[in-house]
Structures are given as C-alpha cells and as structure tokens.
PDB file of C-alpha atoms in Angstrom:
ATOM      1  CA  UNK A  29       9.798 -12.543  -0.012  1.00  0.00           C
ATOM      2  CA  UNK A  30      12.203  -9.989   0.759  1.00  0.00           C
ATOM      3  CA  UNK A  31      15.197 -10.800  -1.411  1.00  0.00           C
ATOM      4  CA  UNK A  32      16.920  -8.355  -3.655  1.00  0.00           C
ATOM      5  CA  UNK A  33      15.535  -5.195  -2.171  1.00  0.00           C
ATOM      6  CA  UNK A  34      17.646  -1.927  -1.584  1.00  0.00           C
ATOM      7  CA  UNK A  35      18.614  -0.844   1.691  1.00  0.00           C
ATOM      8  CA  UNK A  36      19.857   2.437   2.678  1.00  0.00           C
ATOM      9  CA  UNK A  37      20.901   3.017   5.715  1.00  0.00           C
ATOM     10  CA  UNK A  38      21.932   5.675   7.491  1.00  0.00           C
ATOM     11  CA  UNK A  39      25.224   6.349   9.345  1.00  0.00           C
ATOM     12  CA  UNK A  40      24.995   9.655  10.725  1.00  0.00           C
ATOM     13  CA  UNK A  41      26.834   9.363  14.351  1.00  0.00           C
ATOM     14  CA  UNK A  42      24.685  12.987  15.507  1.00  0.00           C
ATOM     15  CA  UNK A  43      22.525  13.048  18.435  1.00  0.00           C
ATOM     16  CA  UNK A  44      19.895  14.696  15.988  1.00  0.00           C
ATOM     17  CA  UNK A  45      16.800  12.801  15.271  1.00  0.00           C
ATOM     18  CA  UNK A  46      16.619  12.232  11.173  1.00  0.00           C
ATOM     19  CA  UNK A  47      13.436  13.393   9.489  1.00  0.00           C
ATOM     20  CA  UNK A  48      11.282  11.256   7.297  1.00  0.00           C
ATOM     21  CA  UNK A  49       7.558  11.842   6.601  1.00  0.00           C
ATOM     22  CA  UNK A  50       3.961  10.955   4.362  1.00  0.00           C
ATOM     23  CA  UNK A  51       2.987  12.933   2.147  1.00  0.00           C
ATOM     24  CA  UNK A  52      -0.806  12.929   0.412  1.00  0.00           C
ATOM     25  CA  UNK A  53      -4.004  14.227   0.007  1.00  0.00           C
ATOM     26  CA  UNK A  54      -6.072  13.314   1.922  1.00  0.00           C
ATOM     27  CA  UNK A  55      -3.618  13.090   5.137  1.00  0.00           C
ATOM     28  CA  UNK A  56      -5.179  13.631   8.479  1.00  0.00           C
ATOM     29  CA  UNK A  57      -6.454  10.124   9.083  1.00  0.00           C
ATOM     30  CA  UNK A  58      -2.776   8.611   8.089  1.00  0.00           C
ATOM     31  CA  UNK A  59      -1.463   6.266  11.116  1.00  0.00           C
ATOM     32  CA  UNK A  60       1.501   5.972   9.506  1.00  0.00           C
ATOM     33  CA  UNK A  61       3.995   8.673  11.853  1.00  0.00           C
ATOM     34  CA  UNK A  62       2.499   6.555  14.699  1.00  0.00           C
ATOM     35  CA  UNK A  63       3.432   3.604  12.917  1.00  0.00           C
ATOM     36  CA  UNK A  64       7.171   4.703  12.684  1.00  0.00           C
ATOM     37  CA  UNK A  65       7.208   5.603  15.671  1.00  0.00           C
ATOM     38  CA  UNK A  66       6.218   2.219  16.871  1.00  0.00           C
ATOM     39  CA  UNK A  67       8.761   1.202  14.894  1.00  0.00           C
ATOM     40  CA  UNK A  68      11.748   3.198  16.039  1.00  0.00           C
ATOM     41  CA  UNK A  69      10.820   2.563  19.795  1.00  0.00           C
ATOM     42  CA  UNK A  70      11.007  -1.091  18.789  1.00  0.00           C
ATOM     43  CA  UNK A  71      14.251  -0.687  17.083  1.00  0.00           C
ATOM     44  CA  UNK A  72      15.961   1.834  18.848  1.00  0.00           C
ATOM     45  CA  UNK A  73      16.370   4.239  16.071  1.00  0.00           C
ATOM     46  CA  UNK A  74      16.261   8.210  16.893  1.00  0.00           C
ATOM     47  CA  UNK A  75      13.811   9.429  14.127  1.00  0.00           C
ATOM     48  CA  UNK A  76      10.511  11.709  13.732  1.00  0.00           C
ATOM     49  CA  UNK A  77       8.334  11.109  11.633  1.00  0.00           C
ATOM     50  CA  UNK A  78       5.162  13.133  10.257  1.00  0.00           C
ATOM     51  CA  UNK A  79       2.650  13.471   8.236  1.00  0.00           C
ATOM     52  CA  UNK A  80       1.992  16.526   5.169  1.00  0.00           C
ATOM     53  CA  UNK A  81      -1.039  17.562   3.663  1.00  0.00           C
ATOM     54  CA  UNK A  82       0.645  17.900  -0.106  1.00  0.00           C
ATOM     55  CA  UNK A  83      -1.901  17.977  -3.336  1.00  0.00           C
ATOM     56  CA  UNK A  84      -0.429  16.594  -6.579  1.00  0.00           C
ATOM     57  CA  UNK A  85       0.069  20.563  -7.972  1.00  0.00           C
ATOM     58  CA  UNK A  86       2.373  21.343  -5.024  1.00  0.00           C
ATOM     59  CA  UNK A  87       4.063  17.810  -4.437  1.00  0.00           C
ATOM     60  CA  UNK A  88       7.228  18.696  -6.433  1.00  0.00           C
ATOM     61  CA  UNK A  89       7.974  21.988  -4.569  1.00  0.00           C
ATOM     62  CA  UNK A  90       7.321  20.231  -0.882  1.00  0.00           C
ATOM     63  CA  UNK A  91       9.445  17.293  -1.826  1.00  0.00           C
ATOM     64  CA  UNK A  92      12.284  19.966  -3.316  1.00  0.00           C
ATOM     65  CA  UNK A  93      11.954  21.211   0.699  1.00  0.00           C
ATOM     66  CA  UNK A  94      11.286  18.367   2.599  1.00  0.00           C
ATOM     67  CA  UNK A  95      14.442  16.980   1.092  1.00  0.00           C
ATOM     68  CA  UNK A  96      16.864  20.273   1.128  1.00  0.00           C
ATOM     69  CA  UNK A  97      15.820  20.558   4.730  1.00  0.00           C
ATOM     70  CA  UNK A  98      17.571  17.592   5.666  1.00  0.00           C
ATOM     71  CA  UNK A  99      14.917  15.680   5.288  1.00  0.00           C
ATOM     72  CA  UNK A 100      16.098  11.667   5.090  1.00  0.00           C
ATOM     73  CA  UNK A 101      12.875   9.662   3.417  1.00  0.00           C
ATOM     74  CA  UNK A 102       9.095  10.447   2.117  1.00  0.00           C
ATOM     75  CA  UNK A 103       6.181   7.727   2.160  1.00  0.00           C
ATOM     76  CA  UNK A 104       3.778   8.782  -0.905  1.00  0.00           C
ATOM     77  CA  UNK A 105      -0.038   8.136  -0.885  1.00  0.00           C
ATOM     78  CA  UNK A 106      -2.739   9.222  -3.143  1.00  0.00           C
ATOM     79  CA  UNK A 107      -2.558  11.180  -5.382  1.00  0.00           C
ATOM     80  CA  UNK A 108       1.057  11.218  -5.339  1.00  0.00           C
ATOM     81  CA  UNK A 109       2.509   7.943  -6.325  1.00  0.00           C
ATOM     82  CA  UNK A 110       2.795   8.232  -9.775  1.00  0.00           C
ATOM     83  CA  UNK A 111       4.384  11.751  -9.501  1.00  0.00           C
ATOM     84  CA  UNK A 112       7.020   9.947  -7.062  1.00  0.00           C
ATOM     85  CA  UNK A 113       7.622   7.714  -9.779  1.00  0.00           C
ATOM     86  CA  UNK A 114       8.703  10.731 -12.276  1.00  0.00           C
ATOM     87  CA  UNK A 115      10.440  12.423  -9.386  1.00  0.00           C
ATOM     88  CA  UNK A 116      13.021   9.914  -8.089  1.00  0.00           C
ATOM     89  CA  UNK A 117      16.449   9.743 -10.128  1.00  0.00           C
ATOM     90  CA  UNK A 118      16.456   5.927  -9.677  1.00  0.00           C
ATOM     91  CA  UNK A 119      13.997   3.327  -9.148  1.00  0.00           C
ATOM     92  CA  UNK A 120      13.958  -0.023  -7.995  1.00  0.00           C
ATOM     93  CA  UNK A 121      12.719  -3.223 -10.016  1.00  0.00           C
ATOM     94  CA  UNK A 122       9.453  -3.179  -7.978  1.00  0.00           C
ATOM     95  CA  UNK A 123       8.798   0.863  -8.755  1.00  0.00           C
ATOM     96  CA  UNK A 124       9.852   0.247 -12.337  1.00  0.00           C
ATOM     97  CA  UNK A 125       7.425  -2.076 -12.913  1.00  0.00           C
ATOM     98  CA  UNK A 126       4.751  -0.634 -11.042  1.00  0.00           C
ATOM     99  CA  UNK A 127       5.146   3.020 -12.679  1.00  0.00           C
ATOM    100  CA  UNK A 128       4.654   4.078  -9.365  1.00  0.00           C
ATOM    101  CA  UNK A 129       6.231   4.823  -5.771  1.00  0.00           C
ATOM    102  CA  UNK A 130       5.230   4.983  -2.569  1.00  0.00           C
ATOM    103  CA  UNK A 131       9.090   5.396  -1.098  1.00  0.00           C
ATOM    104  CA  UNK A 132      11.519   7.773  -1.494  1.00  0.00           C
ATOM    105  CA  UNK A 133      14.844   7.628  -0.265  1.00  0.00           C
ATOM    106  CA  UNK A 134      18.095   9.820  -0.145  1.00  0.00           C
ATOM    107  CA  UNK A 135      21.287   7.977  -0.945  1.00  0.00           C
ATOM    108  CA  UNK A 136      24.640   8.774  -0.158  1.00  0.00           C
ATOM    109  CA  UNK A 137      25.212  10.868  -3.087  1.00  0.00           C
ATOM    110  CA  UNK A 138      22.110  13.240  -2.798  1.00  0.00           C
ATOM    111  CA  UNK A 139      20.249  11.337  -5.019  1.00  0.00           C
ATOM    112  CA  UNK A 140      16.562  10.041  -4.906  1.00  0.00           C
ATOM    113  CA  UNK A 141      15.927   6.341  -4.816  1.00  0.00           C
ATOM    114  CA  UNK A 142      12.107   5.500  -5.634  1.00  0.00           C
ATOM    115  CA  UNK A 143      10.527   2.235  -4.382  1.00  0.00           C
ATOM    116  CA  UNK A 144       7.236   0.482  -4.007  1.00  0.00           C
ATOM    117  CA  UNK A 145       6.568  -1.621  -1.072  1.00  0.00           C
ATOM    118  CA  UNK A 146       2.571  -1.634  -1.589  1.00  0.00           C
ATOM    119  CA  UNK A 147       3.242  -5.332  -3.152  1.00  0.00           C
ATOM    120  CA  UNK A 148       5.426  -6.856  -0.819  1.00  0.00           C
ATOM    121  CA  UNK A 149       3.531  -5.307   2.270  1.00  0.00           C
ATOM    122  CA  UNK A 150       0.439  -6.890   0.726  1.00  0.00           C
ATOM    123  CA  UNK A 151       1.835  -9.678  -0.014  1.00  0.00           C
ATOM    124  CA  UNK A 152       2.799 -10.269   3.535  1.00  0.00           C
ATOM    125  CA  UNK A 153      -0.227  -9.730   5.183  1.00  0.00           C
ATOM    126  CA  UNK A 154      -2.375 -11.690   2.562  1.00  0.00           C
ATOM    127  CA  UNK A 155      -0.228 -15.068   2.981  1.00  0.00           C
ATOM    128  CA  UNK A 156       1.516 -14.654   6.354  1.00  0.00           C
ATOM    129  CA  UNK A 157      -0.852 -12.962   8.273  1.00  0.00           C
ATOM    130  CA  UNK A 158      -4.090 -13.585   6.697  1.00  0.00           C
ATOM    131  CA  UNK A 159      -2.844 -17.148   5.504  1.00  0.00           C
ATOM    132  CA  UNK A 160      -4.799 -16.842   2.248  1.00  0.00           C
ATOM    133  CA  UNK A 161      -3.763 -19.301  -1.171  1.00  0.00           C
ATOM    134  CA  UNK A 162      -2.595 -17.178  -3.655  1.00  0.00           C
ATOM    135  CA  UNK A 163      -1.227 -20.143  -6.292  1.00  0.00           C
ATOM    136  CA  UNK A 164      -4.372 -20.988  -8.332  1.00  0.00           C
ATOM    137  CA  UNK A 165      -6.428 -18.497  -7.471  1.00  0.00           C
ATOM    138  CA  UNK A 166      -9.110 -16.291  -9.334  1.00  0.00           C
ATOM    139  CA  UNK A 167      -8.038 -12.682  -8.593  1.00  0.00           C
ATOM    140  CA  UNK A 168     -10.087  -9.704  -9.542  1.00  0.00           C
ATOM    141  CA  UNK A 169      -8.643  -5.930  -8.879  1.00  0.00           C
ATOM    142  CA  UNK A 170     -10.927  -3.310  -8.939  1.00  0.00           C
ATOM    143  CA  UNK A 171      -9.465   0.022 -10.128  1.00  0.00           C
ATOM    144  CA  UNK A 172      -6.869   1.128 -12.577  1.00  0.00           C
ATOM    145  CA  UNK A 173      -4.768   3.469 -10.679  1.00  0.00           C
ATOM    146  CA  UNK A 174      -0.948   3.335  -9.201  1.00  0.00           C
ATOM    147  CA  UNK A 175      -2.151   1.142  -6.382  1.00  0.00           C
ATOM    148  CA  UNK A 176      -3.201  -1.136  -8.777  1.00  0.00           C
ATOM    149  CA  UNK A 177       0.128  -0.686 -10.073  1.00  0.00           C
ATOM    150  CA  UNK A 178       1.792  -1.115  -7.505  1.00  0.00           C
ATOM    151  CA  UNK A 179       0.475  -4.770  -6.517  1.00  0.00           C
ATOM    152  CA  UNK A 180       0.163  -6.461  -9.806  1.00  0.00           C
ATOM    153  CA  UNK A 181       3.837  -7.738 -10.001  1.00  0.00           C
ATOM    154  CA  UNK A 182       3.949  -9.113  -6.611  1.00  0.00           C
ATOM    155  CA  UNK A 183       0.187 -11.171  -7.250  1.00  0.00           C
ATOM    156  CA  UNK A 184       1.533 -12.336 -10.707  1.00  0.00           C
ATOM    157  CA  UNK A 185       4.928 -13.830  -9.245  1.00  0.00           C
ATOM    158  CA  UNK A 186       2.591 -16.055  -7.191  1.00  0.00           C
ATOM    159  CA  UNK A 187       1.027 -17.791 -10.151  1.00  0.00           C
ATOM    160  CA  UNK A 188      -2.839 -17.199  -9.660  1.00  0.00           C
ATOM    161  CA  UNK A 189      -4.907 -19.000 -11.946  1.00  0.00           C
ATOM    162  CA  UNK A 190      -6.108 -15.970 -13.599  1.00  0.00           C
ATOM    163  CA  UNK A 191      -6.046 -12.092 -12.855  1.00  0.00           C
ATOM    164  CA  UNK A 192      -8.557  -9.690 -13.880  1.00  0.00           C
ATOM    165  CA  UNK A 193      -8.499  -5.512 -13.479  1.00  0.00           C
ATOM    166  CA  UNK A 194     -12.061  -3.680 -13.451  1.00  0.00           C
ATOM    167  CA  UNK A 195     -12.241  -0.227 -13.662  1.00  0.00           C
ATOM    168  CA  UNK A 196     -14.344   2.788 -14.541  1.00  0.00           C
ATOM    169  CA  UNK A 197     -12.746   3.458 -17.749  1.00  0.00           C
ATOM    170  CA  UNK A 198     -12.133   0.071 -19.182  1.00  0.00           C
ATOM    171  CA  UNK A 199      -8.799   1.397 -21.767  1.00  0.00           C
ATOM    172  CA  UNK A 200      -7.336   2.446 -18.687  1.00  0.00           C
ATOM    173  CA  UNK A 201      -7.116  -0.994 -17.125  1.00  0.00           C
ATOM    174  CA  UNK A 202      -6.048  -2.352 -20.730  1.00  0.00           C
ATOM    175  CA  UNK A 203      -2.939   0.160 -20.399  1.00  0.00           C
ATOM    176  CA  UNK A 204      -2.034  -1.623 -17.132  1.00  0.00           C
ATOM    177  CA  UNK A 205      -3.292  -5.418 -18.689  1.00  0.00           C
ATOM    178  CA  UNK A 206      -0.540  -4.645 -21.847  1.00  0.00           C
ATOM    179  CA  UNK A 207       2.384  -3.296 -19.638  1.00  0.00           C
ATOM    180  CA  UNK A 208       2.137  -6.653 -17.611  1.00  0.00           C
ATOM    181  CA  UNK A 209       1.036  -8.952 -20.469  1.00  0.00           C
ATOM    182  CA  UNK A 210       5.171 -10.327 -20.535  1.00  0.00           C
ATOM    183  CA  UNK A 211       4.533 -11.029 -16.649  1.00  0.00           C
ATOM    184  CA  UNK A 212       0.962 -13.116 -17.023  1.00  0.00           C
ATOM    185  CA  UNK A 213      -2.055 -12.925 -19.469  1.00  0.00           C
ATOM    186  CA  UNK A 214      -3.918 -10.098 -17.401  1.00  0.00           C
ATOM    187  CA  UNK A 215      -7.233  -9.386 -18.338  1.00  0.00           C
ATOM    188  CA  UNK A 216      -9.221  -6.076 -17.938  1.00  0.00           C
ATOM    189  CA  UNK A 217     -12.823  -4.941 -18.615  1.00  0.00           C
ATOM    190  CA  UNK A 218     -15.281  -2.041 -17.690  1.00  0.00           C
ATOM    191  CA  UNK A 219     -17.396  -2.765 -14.290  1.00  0.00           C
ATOM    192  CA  UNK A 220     -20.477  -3.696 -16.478  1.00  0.00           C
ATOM    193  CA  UNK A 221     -18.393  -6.782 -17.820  1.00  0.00           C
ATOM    194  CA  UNK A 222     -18.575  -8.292 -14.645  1.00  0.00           C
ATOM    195  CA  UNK A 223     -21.981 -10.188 -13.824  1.00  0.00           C
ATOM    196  CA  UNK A 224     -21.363 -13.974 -14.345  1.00  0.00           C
ATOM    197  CA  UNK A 225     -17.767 -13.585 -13.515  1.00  0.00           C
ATOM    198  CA  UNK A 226     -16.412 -15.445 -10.044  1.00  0.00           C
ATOM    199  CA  UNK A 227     -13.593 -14.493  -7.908  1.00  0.00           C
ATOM    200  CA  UNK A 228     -11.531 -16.177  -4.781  1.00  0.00           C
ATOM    201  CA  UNK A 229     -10.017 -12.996  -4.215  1.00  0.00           C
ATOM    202  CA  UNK A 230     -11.035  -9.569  -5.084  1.00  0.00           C
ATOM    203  CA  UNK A 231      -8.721  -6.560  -4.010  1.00  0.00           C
ATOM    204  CA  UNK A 232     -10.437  -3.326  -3.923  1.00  0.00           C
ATOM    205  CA  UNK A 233      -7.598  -0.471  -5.062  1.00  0.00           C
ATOM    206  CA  UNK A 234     -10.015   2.482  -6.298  1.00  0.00           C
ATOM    207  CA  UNK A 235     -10.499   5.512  -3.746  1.00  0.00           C
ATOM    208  CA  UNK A 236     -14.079   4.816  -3.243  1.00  0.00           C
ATOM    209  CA  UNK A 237     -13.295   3.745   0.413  1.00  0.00           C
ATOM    210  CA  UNK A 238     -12.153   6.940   0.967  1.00  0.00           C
ATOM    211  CA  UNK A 239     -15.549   8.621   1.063  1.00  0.00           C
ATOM    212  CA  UNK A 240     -17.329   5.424   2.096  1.00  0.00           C
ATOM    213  CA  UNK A 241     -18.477   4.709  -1.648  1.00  0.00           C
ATOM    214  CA  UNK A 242     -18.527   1.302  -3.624  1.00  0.00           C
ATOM    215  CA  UNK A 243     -17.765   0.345  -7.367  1.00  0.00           C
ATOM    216  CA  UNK A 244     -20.718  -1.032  -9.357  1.00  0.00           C
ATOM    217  CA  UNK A 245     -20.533  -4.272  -7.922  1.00  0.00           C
ATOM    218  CA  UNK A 246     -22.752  -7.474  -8.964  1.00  0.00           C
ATOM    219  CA  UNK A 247     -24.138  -9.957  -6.674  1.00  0.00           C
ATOM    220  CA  UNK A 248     -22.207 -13.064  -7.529  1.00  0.00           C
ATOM    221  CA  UNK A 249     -18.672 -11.918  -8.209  1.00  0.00           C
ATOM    222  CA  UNK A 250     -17.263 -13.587  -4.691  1.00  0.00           C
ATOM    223  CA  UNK A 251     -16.733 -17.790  -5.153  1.00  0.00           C
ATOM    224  CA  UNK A 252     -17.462 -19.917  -2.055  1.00  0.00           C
ATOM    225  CA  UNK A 253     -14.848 -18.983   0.350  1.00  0.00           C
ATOM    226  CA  UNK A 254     -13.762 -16.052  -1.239  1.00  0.00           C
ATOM    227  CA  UNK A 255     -11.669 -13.111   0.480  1.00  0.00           C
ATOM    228  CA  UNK A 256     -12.347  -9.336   0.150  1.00  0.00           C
ATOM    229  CA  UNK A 257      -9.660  -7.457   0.848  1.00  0.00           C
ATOM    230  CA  UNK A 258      -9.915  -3.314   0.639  1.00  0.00           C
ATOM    231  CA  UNK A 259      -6.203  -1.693  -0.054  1.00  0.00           C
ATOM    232  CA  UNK A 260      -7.480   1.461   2.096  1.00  0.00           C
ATOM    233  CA  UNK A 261      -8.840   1.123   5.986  1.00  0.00           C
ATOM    234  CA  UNK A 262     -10.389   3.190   8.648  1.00  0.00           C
ATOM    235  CA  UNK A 263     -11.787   2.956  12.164  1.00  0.00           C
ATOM    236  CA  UNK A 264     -15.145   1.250  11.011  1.00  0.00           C
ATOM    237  CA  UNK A 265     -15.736  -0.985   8.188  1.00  0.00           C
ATOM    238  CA  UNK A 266     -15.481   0.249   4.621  1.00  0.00           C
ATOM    239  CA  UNK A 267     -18.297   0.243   2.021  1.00  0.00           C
ATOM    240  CA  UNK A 268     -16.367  -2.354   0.799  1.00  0.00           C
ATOM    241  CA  UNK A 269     -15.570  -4.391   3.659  1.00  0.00           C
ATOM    242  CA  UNK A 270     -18.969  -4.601   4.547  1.00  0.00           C
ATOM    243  CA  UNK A 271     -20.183  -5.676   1.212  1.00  0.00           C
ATOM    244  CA  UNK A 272     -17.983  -8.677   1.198  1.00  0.00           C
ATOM    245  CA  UNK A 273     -19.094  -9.436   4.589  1.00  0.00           C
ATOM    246  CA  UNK A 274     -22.535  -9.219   2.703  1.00  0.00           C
ATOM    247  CA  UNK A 275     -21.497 -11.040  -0.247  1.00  0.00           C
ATOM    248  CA  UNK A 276     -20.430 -14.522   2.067  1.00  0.00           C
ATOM    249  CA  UNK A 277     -16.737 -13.977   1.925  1.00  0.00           C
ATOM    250  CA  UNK A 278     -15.123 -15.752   4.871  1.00  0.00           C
ATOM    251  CA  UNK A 279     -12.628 -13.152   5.162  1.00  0.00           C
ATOM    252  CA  UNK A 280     -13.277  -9.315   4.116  1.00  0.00           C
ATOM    253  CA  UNK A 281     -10.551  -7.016   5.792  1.00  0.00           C
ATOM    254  CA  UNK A 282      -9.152  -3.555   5.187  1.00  0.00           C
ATOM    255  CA  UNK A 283      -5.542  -2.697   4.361  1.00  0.00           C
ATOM    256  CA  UNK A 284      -4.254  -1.614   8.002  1.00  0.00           C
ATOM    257  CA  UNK A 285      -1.937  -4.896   7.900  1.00  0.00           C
ATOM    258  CA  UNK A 286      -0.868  -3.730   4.313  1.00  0.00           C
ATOM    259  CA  UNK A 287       0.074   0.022   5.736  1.00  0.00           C
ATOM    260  CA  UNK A 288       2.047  -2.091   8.633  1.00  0.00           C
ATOM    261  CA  UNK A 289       3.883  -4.314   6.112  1.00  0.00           C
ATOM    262  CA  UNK A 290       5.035  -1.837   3.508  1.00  0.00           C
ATOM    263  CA  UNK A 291       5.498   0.533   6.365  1.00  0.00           C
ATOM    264  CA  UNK A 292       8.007  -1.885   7.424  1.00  0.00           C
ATOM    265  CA  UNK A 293       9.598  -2.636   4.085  1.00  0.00           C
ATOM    266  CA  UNK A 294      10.247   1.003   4.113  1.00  0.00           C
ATOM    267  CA  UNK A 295      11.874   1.086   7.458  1.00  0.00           C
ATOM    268  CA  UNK A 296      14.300  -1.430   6.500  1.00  0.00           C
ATOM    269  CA  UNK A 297      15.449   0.703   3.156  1.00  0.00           C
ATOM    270  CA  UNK A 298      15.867   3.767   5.402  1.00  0.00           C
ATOM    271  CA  UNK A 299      17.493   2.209   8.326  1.00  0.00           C
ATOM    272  CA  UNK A 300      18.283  -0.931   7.306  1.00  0.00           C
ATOM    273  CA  UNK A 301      16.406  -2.108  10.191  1.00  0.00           C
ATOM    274  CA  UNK A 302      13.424  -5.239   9.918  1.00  0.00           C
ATOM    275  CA  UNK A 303      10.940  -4.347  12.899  1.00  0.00           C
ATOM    276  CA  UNK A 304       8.358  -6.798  13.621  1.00  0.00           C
ATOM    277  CA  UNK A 305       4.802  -6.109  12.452  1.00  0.00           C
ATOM    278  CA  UNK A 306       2.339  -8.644  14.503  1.00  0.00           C
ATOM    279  CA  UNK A 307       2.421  -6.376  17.574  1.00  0.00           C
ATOM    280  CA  UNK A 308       2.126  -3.321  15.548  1.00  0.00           C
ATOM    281  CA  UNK A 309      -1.102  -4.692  13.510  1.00  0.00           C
ATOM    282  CA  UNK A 310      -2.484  -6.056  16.995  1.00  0.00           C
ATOM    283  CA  UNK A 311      -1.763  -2.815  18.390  1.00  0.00           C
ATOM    284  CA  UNK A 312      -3.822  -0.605  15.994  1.00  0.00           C
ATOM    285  CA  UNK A 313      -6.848  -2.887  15.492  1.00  0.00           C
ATOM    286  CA  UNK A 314      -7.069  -3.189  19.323  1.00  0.00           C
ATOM    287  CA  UNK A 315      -7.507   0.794  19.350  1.00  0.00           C
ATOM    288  CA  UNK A 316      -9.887   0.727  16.378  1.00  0.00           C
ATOM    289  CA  UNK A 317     -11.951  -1.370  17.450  1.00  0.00           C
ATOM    290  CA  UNK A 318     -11.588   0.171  21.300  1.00  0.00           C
ATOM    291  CA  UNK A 319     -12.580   3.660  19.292  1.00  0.00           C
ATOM    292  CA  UNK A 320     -15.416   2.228  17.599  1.00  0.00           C
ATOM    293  CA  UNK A 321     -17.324   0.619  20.838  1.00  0.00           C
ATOM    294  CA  UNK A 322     -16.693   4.574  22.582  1.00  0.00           C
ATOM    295  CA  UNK A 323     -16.870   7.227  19.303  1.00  0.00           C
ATOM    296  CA  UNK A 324     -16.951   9.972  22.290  1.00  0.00           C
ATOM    297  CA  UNK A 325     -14.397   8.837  24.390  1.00  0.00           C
TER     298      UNK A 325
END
C-alpha cells in the first residue's frame, strides 16, 4: 500500500537536530511530537518535533516562519488542511485528489511539497491492524470536510460495495460525491436521509468528537457485525465510540492507530525512514487506558 509515494529525505551531515512540527487548532491534546519522537528514538534520527497552536487566519504567516526558520516539515490538523492544500507549490497524487494536506515538506530547492497520508494511515490500521474487509463492503462517512477528503480515494481503490457521505449540509457532501464520481459512484445525502439505510462500516470524520458531541444518528444504521471507527481519539471513549459500542458493532475504535500510521507515512517522506507502528500504537493505548483507571495520578 505504499507504492509510488514521495520521499524526501534529508542529508544534512550537522550535528543540529532538524525541526519539524503540528500545527492546528485545537493543539494541546496532539500526541503527535511524542509520536515522532518515538519514532526518531526508534530510527536513530536527530530531530525535535512540536506542536503549535495556529488558527486558520494566522496559518499562512506561522508556516512563512516555521519554514524560514529552518524549519524542515509541518503535520496539518483541523482547521488547516485545506489551507495546506492552497499553500504547498506541489502536491502529490493523494493531496491532489483529496483537496487537502496534512504534510508539508521542504525539498531541495526551497520548495513546498503537500501530501496526505490520512488515507494510507487509515488504511493501514483498518486492514492490517484492525483486520477489517474493505472489498464489498457498505461504507458510510459522516461529514463533508478535508478529512473526508482526505480518505475517500484510498476507501474507493479498495472496491467497497457502495460508499455513502452524510453531512450537515447535504450540497456540501454532493461537492465531494461529484469530484470522486470518475473514482466510484459515491453517494451523499443530509443526516435525515439516513433511517432505513445499513452500514458495515461507518467512519466518523466531522469534529463532533472533539467536544464529545454526536451527528444525528438513527438507530439501525450499523449491519450485523459492523465496525465504527471515529477519525479523531482521546483518553476515554468518544461520543461516537461509545454509540457504536451501543449500536452492536463488534468493533468501534478511535483514530489513535490512524495518527500512528499517517504519522509514519510522514516520517518516511521527511527522512526517508519506515519506523514500525505496532509498538508505538501499543504504547499509547497502554497509557490511555493506564490514565483513564487513575485521572489524578
């Protein structure tokens, strides 16, 4: 699953660690610098990485910095990935589909290279960790944003049996249905279209999670056997988690494999180097889960 993907790597001979950081908003519960720095332990690679509280107004004038500073490589999160998009001078075949980037690289020649490893890092997790079938499956995505954007290619190329996108504003998930309609015959429709529709997989992408909140959801909408999986994750269960624990699914999970998988795709552009994720994933949910029987510890 990793074919054809760009890697830049560096091959400064300094003793100076190279910067590289996340940017978003919000930011402080990002595990990603711990992540990397997982990561370049594992690897041996002399880096720091951190993380930047940077709202969509500002994001062009702290990536101008970040980038004159020396800086070698930004991660993008909400509510920045579609303004990555606009602000890289290249993008790969996954970011030019997606319309959106959640990588940023600097090449040799000063320019900006924009990527997306959301769908390969989800990818990944769904069907190597999570050992879910993909081929023939009923998918729904809820939400219309650049994480939905950012997955849909990747999910098509595996030939599910059909693909739906829910959102808020249904003509928002028609713009993404059309742009992918050459891919696979992607459906869309408002939240209230669901009721007597059945999934085997439903992927939530909105930012609900993020403040512990749910999308109109009907009782129903999971098939026998069905898998929830929330792009987003935190220490406890999300809204959504729990409601496809709820709803019978025999597996409803957040995204922390996802952050560990594209987090990883992203290493290798920047340094070229493939570190292994198992331990990683292992690692964090150990500590999650460590945090959540002691919240005062």
């Amino acid at each position: 699953m990793n074919e054809n993907r760009t890697t830049l790597v560096d091959t400064a001979t300094s003793s100076q660690a190279d910067r590289y950081a996340v940017f978003g908003h919000p930011i402080g519960h990002s595990k990603s610098p711990r992540i990397h720095k997982l990561f370049a332990e594992q690897t041996g690679q002399n880096l720091v990485y951190t993380a930047q509280e940077v709202p969509a107004d500002t994001f062009k004038a702290a990536a101008d910095a970040f980038f004159a500073a020396g800086g070698k490589g930004l991660n993008c999160t909400v509510p920045l990935k579609e303004l990555a998009w606009n602000y890289a001078n290249s993008l790969s075949e996954a970011a030019a589909a997606a319309k959106a980037v959640n990588t940023l690289a600097l090449a040799a020649d000063g320019s900006i290279l924009g990527d997306n490893t959301d769908g390969i890092g989800l990818l990944n997790d769904l069907i190597a960790n999570l050992r879910i079938e993909l081929p023939g499956a009923a998918i729904l995505i809820l939400g219309a944003g650049g994480a939905c954007r950012g997955i849909l290619a990747p999910l098509l190329k595996q030939k599910p049996a059909s693909l739906v996108i829910a959102n808020r504003t249904p003509a928002r998930a028609q713009a993404i249905a059309d742009d992918f309609k050459p891919l696979f015959p992607v459906e869309a429709c408002g939240y209230g279209a669901l009721p007597g529709q059945s999934f085997n997989l439903i992927i939530n992408a909105t930012a609900a999670s993020l403040s512990d909140e749910l999308p109109p959801l009907p009782a129903g909408l999971l098939a026998a056997n069905g898998t929830c999986y929330d792009l987003a994750y935190a220490n406890r269960p999300t809204a959504f988690v729990r409601w496809g624990l709820a709803n019978g699914a025999a597996k409803s999970v957040d995204g922390l494999g996802m952050l560990v998988e594209q987090a990883a795709e992203a290493f290798y552009i920047w340094r070229g180097r493939r570190p292994a994720t198992a331990p990683v994933i292992g690692l964090l949910d150990a500590e999650r889960q460590s945090a959540d029987r002691n919240p005062d510890a």
